[in-house]
Amino acid sequence: MALSGYGAFLNTMRSNHAVAPTPDALRPSTWRRALREYRALARDRALLLALIVATLFVLIAVTYPLGATLAEAASPEGIRVLSDVLRRPVYHRIILNTLVMGLTTAAI
C-alpha cells in the first residue's frame, strides 16, 4: 500500500537526510488555520470579551505585582533586605522546602 500526502513526504525525508522536514508550526496551512480561528473569535463577541477580561486579569493580578516586587527588590534597600533574609537559616530551610515541593510536584 503506497503512502500519500504527509506520510509519503516523511518517507521521502527519511531517505534524503540532506533536507529536514518543516515543523508543523511553520507550515502555511497551520498559520491559515490559526488566522481563521482568530477571525472566528473576533466574530463571537462574548468569547472575545471573555478573552479580554481574562488577559486584563492576568496583567493586573499577576504581572503588575510581580514586576513591582522585582523592581523593589532591585533597589538598594531591597538588596539589603534580601541579603539580611538570606543570612538566616530559617529562610534557607524555607527555600529548600519550596524547591523540594516544586520538584516533587513536577515529578508526579
mmCIF file of C-alpha atoms in Angstrom:
data_model
loop_
_atom_site.group_PDB
_atom_site.id
_atom_site.type_symbol
_atom_site.label_atom_id
_atom_site.label_comp_id
_atom_site.label_asym_id
_atom_site.label_seq_id
_atom_site.Cartn_x
_atom_site.Cartn_y
_atom_site.Cartn_z
ATOM 1 C CA MET A 1 0.000 0.000 0.000
ATOM 2 C CA ALA A 2 1.549 3.280 -1.106
ATOM 3 C CA LEU A 3 1.514 6.264 1.196
ATOM 4 C CA SER A 4 0.143 9.594 0.087
ATOM 5 C CA GLY A 5 0.283 13.097 1.451
ATOM 6 C CA TYR A 6 2.280 13.736 4.593
ATOM 7 C CA GLY A 7 3.248 10.049 5.062
ATOM 8 C CA ALA A 8 4.872 9.976 1.622
ATOM 9 C CA PHE A 9 6.597 13.248 2.420
ATOM 10 C CA LEU A 10 8.032 11.789 5.628
ATOM 11 C CA ASN A 11 9.273 8.687 3.815
ATOM 12 C CA THR A 12 10.976 10.919 1.254
ATOM 13 C CA MET A 13 12.598 12.946 4.015
ATOM 14 C CA ARG A 14 13.796 9.818 5.813
ATOM 15 C CA SER A 15 15.546 8.628 2.673
ATOM 16 C CA ASN A 16 17.086 12.055 1.976
ATOM 17 C CA HIS A 17 18.926 13.246 5.085
ATOM 18 C CA ALA A 18 20.148 16.478 3.485
ATOM 19 C CA VAL A 19 16.822 18.277 3.986
ATOM 20 C CA ALA A 20 14.977 18.363 7.287
ATOM 21 C CA PRO A 21 11.170 18.342 7.291
ATOM 22 C CA THR A 22 9.427 21.588 8.169
ATOM 23 C CA PRO A 23 7.902 21.569 11.669
ATOM 24 C CA ASP A 24 4.103 21.603 11.665
ATOM 25 C CA ALA A 25 4.010 25.027 13.339
ATOM 26 C CA LEU A 26 5.826 26.569 10.353
ATOM 27 C CA ARG A 27 3.574 25.097 7.667
ATOM 28 C CA PRO A 28 1.409 27.677 5.849
ATOM 29 C CA SER A 29 -1.723 25.575 6.425
ATOM 30 C CA THR A 30 -1.174 25.781 10.193
ATOM 31 C CA TRP A 31 -0.901 29.570 10.052
ATOM 32 C CA ARG A 32 -4.011 29.836 7.867
ATOM 33 C CA ARG A 33 -5.987 27.698 10.302
ATOM 34 C CA ALA A 34 -4.841 29.847 13.238
ATOM 35 C CA LEU A 35 -5.816 33.010 11.359
ATOM 36 C CA ARG A 36 -9.284 31.566 10.668
ATOM 37 C CA GLU A 37 -9.682 30.768 14.362
ATOM 38 C CA TYR A 38 -8.754 34.336 15.368
ATOM 39 C CA ARG A 39 -11.235 35.715 12.832
ATOM 40 C CA ALA A 40 -13.927 33.443 14.284
ATOM 41 C CA LEU A 41 -13.001 34.711 17.742
ATOM 42 C CA ALA A 42 -13.496 38.303 16.580
ATOM 43 C CA ARG A 43 -16.997 37.425 15.319
ATOM 44 C CA ASP A 44 -18.029 35.902 18.677
ATOM 45 C CA ARG A 45 -18.345 38.982 20.898
ATOM 46 C CA ALA A 46 -18.889 37.076 24.163
ATOM 47 C CA LEU A 47 -15.799 34.931 23.654
ATOM 48 C CA LEU A 48 -13.730 37.968 22.671
ATOM 49 C CA LEU A 49 -14.911 39.857 25.770
ATOM 50 C CA ALA A 50 -14.068 36.870 27.996
ATOM 51 C CA LEU A 51 -10.589 36.671 26.469
ATOM 52 C CA ILE A 52 -10.002 40.391 27.010
ATOM 53 C CA VAL A 53 -11.199 40.191 30.629
ATOM 54 C CA ALA A 54 -9.000 37.145 31.321
ATOM 55 C CA THR A 55 -5.971 38.855 29.767
ATOM 56 C CA LEU A 56 -6.538 42.025 31.785
ATOM 57 C CA PHE A 57 -6.944 39.970 34.958
ATOM 58 C CA VAL A 58 -3.627 38.209 34.385
ATOM 59 C CA LEU A 59 -1.883 41.500 33.637
ATOM 60 C CA ILE A 60 -3.334 43.286 36.668
ATOM 61 C CA ALA A 61 -3.382 40.465 39.226
ATOM 62 C CA VAL A 62 -0.157 38.655 38.320
ATOM 63 C CA THR A 63 2.193 40.575 36.048
ATOM 64 C CA TYR A 64 1.949 44.015 37.675
ATOM 65 C CA PRO A 65 2.565 42.868 41.295
ATOM 66 C CA LEU A 66 5.364 40.568 40.164
ATOM 67 C CA GLY A 67 7.030 43.375 38.223
ATOM 68 C CA ALA A 68 6.624 45.813 41.116
ATOM 69 C CA THR A 69 8.123 43.298 43.544
ATOM 70 C CA LEU A 70 11.098 42.628 41.284
ATOM 71 C CA ALA A 71 11.656 46.356 40.779
ATOM 72 C CA GLU A 72 11.582 46.926 44.548
ATOM 73 C CA ALA A 73 13.955 44.005 45.113
ATOM 74 C CA ALA A 74 16.447 45.515 42.663
ATOM 75 C CA SER A 75 16.596 48.793 44.596
ATOM 76 C CA PRO A 76 19.472 49.330 47.067
ATOM 77 C CA GLU A 77 17.099 48.913 50.034
ATOM 78 C CA GLY A 78 15.658 45.724 48.544
ATOM 79 C CA ILE A 79 19.108 44.226 48.031
ATOM 80 C CA ARG A 80 19.998 44.972 51.662
ATOM 81 C CA VAL A 81 16.798 43.322 52.930
ATOM 82 C CA LEU A 82 17.344 40.308 50.675
ATOM 83 C CA SER A 83 20.897 39.843 51.910
ATOM 84 C CA ASP A 84 19.653 40.017 55.529
ATOM 85 C CA VAL A 85 16.970 37.426 54.804
ATOM 86 C CA LEU A 86 19.365 35.048 53.057
ATOM 87 C CA ARG A 87 21.715 35.045 56.049
ATOM 88 C CA ARG A 88 19.087 33.460 58.320
ATOM 89 C CA PRO A 89 18.990 29.634 58.460
ATOM 90 C CA VAL A 90 15.201 29.544 58.744
ATOM 91 C CA TYR A 91 14.911 31.087 55.271
ATOM 92 C CA HIS A 92 17.391 28.543 53.905
ATOM 93 C CA ARG A 93 15.025 25.822 55.115
ATOM 94 C CA ILE A 94 12.012 27.598 53.594
ATOM 95 C CA ILE A 95 13.753 27.875 50.220
ATOM 96 C CA LEU A 96 14.826 24.225 50.349
ATOM 97 C CA ASN A 97 11.302 23.067 51.249
ATOM 98 C CA THR A 98 9.860 25.141 48.402
ATOM 99 C CA LEU A 99 12.289 23.632 45.892
ATOM 100 C CA VAL A 100 11.597 20.095 47.130
ATOM 101 C CA MET A 101 7.836 20.676 46.905
ATOM 102 C CA GLY A 102 8.137 22.075 43.381
ATOM 103 C CA LEU A 103 10.366 19.248 42.159
ATOM 104 C CA THR A 104 8.130 16.630 43.767
ATOM 105 C CA THR A 105 5.071 18.152 42.126
ATOM 106 C CA ALA A 106 6.834 18.251 38.760
ATOM 107 C CA ALA A 107 7.913 14.619 39.123
ATOM 108 C CA ILE A 108 4.376 13.473 39.886
#
